[in-house]
Coordinates of C-alpha atoms in Angstrom, one line a residue:
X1070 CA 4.9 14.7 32.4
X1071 CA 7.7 12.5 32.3
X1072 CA 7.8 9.2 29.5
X1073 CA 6.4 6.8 31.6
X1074 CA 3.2 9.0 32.8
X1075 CA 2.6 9.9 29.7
X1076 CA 2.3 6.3 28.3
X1077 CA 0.3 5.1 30.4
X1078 CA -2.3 7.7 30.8
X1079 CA -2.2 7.5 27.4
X1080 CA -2.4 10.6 24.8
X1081 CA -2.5 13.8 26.5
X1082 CA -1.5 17.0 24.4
X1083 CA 1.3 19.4 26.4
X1084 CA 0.3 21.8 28.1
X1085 CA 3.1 24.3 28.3
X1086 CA 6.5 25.2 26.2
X1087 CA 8.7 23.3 25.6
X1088 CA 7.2 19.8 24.9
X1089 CA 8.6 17.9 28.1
X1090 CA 8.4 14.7 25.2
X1091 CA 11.3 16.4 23.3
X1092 CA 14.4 15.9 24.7
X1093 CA 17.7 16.7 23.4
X1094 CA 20.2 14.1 24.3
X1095 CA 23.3 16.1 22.3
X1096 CA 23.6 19.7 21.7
X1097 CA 23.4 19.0 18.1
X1098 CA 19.5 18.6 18.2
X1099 CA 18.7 22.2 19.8
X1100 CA 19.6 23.3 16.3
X1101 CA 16.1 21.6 15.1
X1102 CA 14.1 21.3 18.2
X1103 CA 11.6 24.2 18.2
X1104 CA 10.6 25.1 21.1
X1105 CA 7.4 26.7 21.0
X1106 CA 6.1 23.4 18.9
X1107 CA 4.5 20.3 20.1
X1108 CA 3.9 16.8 19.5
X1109 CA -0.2 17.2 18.5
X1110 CA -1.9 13.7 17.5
X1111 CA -4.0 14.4 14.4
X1112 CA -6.5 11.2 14.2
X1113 CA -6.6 8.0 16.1
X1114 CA -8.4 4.4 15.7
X1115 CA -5.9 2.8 13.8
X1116 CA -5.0 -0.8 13.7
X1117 CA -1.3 -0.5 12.6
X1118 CA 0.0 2.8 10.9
X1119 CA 2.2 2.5 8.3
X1120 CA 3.7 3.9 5.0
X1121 CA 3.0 8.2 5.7
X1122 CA 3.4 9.9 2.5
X1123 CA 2.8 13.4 1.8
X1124 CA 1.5 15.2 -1.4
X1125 CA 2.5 18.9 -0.8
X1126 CA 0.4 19.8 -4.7
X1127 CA -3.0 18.7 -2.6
X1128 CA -1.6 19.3 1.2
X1129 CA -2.8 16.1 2.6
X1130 CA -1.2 12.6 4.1
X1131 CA -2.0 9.5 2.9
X1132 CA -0.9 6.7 5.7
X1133 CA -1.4 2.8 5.1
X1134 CA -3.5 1.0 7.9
X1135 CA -2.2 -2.7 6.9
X1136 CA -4.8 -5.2 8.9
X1137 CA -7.5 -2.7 8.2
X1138 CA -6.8 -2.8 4.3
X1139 CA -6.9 0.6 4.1
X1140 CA -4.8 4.0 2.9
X1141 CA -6.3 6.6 4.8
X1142 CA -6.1 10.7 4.4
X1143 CA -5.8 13.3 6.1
X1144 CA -6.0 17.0 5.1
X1145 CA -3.9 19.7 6.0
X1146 CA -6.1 22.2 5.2
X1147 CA -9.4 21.3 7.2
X1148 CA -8.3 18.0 9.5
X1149 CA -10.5 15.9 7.7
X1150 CA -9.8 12.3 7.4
X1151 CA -11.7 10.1 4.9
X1152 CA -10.8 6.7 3.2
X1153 CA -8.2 6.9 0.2
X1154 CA -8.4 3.2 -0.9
X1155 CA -10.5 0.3 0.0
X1156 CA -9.4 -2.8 0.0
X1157 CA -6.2 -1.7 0.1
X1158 CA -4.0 -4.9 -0.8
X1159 CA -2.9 -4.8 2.6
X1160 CA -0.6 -1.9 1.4
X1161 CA 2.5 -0.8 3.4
X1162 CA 5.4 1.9 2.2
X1163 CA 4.0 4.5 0.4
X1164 CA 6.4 7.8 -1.7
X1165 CA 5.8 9.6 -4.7
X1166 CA 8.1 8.9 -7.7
X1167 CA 9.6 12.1 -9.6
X1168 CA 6.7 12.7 -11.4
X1169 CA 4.2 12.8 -8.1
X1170 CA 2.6 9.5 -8.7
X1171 CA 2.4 7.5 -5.4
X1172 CA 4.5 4.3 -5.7
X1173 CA 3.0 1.5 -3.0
X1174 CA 4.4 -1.4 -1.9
X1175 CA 1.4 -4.6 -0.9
X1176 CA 1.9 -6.9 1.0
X1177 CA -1.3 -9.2 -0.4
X1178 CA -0.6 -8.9 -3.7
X1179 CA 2.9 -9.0 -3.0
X1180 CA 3.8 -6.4 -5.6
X1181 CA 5.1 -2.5 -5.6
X1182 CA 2.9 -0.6 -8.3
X1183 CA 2.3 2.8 -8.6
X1184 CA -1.3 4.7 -8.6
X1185 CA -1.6 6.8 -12.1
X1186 CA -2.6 10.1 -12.7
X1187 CA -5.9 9.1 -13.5
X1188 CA -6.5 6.3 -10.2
X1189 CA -5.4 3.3 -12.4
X1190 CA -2.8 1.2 -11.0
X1191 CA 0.0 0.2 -12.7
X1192 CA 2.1 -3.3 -11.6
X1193 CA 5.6 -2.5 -11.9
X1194 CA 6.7 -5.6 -10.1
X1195 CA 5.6 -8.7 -8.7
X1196 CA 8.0 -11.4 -9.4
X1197 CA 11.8 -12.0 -10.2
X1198 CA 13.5 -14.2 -12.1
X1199 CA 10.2 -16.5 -11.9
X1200 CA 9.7 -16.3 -8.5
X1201 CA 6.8 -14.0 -6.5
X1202 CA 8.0 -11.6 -4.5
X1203 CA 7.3 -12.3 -0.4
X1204 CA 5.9 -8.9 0.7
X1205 CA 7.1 -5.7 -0.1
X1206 CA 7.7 -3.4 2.4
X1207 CA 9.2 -0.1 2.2
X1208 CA 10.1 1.7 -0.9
X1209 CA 12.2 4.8 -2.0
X1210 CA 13.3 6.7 -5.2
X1211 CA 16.3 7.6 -6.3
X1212 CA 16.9 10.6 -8.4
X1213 CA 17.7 9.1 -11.5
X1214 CA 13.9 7.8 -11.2
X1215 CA 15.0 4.2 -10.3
X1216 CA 12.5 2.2 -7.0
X1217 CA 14.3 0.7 -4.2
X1218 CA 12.5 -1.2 -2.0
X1219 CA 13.1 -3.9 0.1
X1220 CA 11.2 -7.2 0.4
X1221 CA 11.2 -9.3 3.6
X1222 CA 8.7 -12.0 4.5
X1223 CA 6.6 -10.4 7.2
X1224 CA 3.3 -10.0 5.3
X1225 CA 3.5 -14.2 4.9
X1226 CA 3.7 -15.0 8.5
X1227 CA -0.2 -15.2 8.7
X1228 CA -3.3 -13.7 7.6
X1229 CA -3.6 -10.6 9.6
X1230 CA -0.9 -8.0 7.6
X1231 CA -1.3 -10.1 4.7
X1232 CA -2.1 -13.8 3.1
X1233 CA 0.0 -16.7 4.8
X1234 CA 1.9 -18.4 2.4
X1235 CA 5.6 -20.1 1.9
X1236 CA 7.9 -17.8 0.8
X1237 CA 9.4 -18.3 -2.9
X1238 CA 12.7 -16.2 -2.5
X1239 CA 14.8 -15.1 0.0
X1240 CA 14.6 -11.5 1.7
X1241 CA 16.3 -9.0 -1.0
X1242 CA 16.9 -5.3 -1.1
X1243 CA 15.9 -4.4 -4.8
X1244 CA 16.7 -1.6 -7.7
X1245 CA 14.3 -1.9 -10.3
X1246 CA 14.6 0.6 -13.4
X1247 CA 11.1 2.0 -14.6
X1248 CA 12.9 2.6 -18.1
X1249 CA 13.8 -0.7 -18.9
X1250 CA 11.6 -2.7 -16.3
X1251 CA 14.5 -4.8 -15.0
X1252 CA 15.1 -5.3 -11.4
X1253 CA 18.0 -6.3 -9.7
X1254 CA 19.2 -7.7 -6.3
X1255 CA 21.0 -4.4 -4.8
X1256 CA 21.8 -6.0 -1.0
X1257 CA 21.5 -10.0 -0.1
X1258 CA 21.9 -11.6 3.2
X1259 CA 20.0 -8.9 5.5
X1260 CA 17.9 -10.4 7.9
X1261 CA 14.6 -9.0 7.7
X1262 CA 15.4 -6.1 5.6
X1263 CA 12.9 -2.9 6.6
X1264 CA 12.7 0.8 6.1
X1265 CA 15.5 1.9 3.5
X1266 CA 16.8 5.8 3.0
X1267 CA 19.3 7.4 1.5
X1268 CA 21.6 10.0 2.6
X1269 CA 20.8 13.9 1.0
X1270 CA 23.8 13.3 -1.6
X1271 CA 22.2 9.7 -2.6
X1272 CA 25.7 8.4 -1.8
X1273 CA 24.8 6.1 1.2
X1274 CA 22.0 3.5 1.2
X1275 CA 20.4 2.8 5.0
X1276 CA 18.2 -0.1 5.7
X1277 CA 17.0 -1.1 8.3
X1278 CA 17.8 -5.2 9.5
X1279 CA 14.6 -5.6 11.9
X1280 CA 15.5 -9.4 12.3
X1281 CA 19.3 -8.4 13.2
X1282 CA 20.6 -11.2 15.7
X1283 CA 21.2 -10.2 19.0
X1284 CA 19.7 -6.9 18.1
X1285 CA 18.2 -5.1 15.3
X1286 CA 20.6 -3.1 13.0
X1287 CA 20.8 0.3 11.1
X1288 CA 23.0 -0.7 8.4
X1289 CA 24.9 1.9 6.1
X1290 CA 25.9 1.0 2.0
X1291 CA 28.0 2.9 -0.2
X1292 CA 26.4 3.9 -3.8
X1293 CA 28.5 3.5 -6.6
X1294 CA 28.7 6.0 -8.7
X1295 CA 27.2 4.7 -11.6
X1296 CA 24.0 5.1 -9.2
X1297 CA 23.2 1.0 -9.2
X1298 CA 25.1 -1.0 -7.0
X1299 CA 25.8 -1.3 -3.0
X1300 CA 29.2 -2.2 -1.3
X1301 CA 30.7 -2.0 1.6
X1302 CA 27.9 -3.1 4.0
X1303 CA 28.3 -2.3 7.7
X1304 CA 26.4 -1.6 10.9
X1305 CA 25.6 2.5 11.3
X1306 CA 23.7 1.5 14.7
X1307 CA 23.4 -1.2 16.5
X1308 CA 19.8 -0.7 18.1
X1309 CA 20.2 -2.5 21.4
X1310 CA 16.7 -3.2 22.6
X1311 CA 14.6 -0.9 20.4
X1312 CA 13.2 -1.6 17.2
X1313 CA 13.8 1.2 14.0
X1314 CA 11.5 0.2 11.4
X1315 CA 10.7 3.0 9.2
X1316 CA 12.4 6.0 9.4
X1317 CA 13.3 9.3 6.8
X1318 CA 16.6 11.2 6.3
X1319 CA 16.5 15.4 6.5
X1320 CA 18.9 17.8 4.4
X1321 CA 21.5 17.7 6.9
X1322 CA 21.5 13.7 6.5
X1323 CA 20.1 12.7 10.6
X1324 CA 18.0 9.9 10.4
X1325 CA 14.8 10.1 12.2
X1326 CA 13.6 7.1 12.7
X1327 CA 10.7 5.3 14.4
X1328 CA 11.2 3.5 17.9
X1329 CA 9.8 1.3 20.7
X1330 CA 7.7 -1.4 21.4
X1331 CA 5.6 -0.6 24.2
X1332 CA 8.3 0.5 26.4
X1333 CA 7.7 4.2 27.5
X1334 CA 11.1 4.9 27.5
X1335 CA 11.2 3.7 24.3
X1336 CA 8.1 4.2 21.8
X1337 CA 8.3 7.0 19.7
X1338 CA 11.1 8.4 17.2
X1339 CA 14.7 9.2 18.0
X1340 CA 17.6 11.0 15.6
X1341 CA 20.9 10.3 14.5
X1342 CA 23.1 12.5 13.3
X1343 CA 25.7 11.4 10.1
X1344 CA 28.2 10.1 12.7
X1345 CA 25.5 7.7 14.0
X1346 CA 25.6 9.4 17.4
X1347 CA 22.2 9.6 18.7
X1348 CA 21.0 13.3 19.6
X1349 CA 17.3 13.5 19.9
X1350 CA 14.2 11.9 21.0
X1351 CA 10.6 12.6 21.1
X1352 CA 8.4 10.4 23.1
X1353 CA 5.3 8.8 22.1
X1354 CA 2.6 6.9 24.2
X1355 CA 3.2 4.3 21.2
X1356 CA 5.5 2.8 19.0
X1357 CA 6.4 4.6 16.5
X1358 CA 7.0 2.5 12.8
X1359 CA 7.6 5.0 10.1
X1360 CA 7.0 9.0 9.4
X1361 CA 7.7 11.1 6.9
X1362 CA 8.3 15.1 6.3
X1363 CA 5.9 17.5 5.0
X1364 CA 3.6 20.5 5.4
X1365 CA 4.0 23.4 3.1
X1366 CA 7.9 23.8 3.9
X1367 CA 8.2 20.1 4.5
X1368 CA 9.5 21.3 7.8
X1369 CA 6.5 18.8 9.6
X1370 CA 7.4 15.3 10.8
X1371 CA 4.2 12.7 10.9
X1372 CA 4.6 9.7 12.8
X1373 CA 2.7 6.8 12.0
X1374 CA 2.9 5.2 15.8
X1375 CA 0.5 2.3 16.1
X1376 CA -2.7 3.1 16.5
X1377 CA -2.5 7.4 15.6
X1378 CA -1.2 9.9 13.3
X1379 CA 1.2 12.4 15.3
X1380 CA 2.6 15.4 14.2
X1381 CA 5.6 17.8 14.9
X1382 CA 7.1 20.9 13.5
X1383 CA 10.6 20.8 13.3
X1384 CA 13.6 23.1 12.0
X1385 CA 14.7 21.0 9.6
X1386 CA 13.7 19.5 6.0
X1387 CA 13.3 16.1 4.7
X1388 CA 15.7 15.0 2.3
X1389 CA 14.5 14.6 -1.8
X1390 CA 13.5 11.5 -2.7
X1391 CA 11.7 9.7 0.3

């Protein structure tokens, strides 16, 4: 079935080997596409997936549903799906710190905190310098323990992903040490800064600029190497008319990142290698905002795309740390 047929009859499962929705578009990708896998949709009814995070010690996916203030789960093991949290904060990016607790950001109480061993939540920021946060969004962490996460406006634009309000900062990327409880401004001047990754070696810092004039933006930092600080900011990929938002980095460094906006030939995810050349695509009968890697080899790429949970098995790993 080609893109467009499969879009708009929407979600139908293939039917033979390979997946006609995986495509190579370099020869680079046949080293990770396997062929005798296929895209399979693992729960549906949705109002806007978001945030997939995967705890490998209980083999299940938790996956933010913002306007539905809700994280929901899914379970490796049986396919059940049940609520995680209600009310949810309107919750968004979701990982696990380096201890396994699950580090959220919310867009309603515009704050990242992170869920205790015992279900407790912990605030570990709301506020800089005097001054609330807008809406977290996406959120990473580094090695050394430290929580990046980037902080545009979008959950103040109205009521349905969030609580309307005036925005008492401007849009920052952000490093805040656990240790010491001091954050600090890491990137400035990135218009609508989104999903955020590093590279396997930590050396690199993507983020996403989803509000990128003419065109949405992959941009690429350097890490110093005291671990803290960001230079030399430049565009990786200039998106042309699709729209990354989240997306995760594998142990050979390609960026798999989420696509489209109800274009068949675009809704999905697509893959970049370290060059920024762009090798792979799988198509999706939606758009695709953010995924993550796990299963019990971390070798399984969920896409949180709209309305569904999609899954894939791949020959590749994610990368630490996201």
């Amino acid at each position: 079935m080609s893109d467009a047929a499969s879009h708009s009859a929407g979600w139908r499962p293939a039917t033979c080997y390979p997946d006609p929705a995986i495509r190579a578009l370099d020869p680079r990708f046949e080293k990770y596409w396997l062929k005798l896998s296929a895209v399979e949709r693992l729960t549906t009814g949705l109002r806007w997936a978001e945030g997939p995070v995967w705890f490998g010690d209980g083999r299940y996916l938790l996956c933010s549903d913002i306007p539905n203030q809700r994280i929901i789960k899914w379970e490796e093991e049986t396919g059940a799906v049940s609520i995680f949290r209600k009310p949810s904060n309107f919750a968004n990016g979701n990982t696990r710190d380096r201890q396994g607790r699950l580090i959220t950001c919310e867009h309603g109480g515009r704050r990242v905190t992170r869920t205790e061993y015992d279900g407790s939540i912990t605030v570990l920021i709301d506020s800089f310098e005097g001054r609330r946060l807008n809406s977290p969004n996406d959120v990473v962490v580094k090695s050394d323990g430290s929580i990046w996460f980037t902080d545009p406006v979008f959950g103040l634009l109205g009521n349905y992903e969030g609580y309307k309000a005036d925005p008492e900062i401007d849009a920052n990327v952000y490093r805040l040490d656990v240790a010491t409880g001091k954050a600090t401004i890491v990137a400035e001047g990135v218009l609508g800064p989104n999903g955020l990754a590093f590279s396997p070696d930590e050396k690199i810092l993507y983020i996403i600029e989803s509000r990128g004039v003419p065109n949405r933006k992959i941009l690429a930092y350097d890490v110093s190497p005291s671990g803290d600080k960001l230079s030399d900011k430049r565009v990786f990929v200039d998106a042309g008319p699709g729209t990354p938002d989240g997306f995760r980095v594998d142990i050979d460094g390609n960026l798999w990142c989420g696509w489209g906006m109800g274009d068949p030939e675009l809704d999905g995810v697509v893959v970049f290698a370290p060059d920024g050349v762009l090798i792979g695509r799988i198509a999706l009968p939606e758009r695709c905002a953010n995924l993550c890697f796990g299963g019990v080899k971390r070798n399984r790429l969920f896409m949180a795309a709209s309305q569904s949970i999609y899954a894939l098995y791949v020959n590749t790993q994610g990368a630490p740390g996201g």
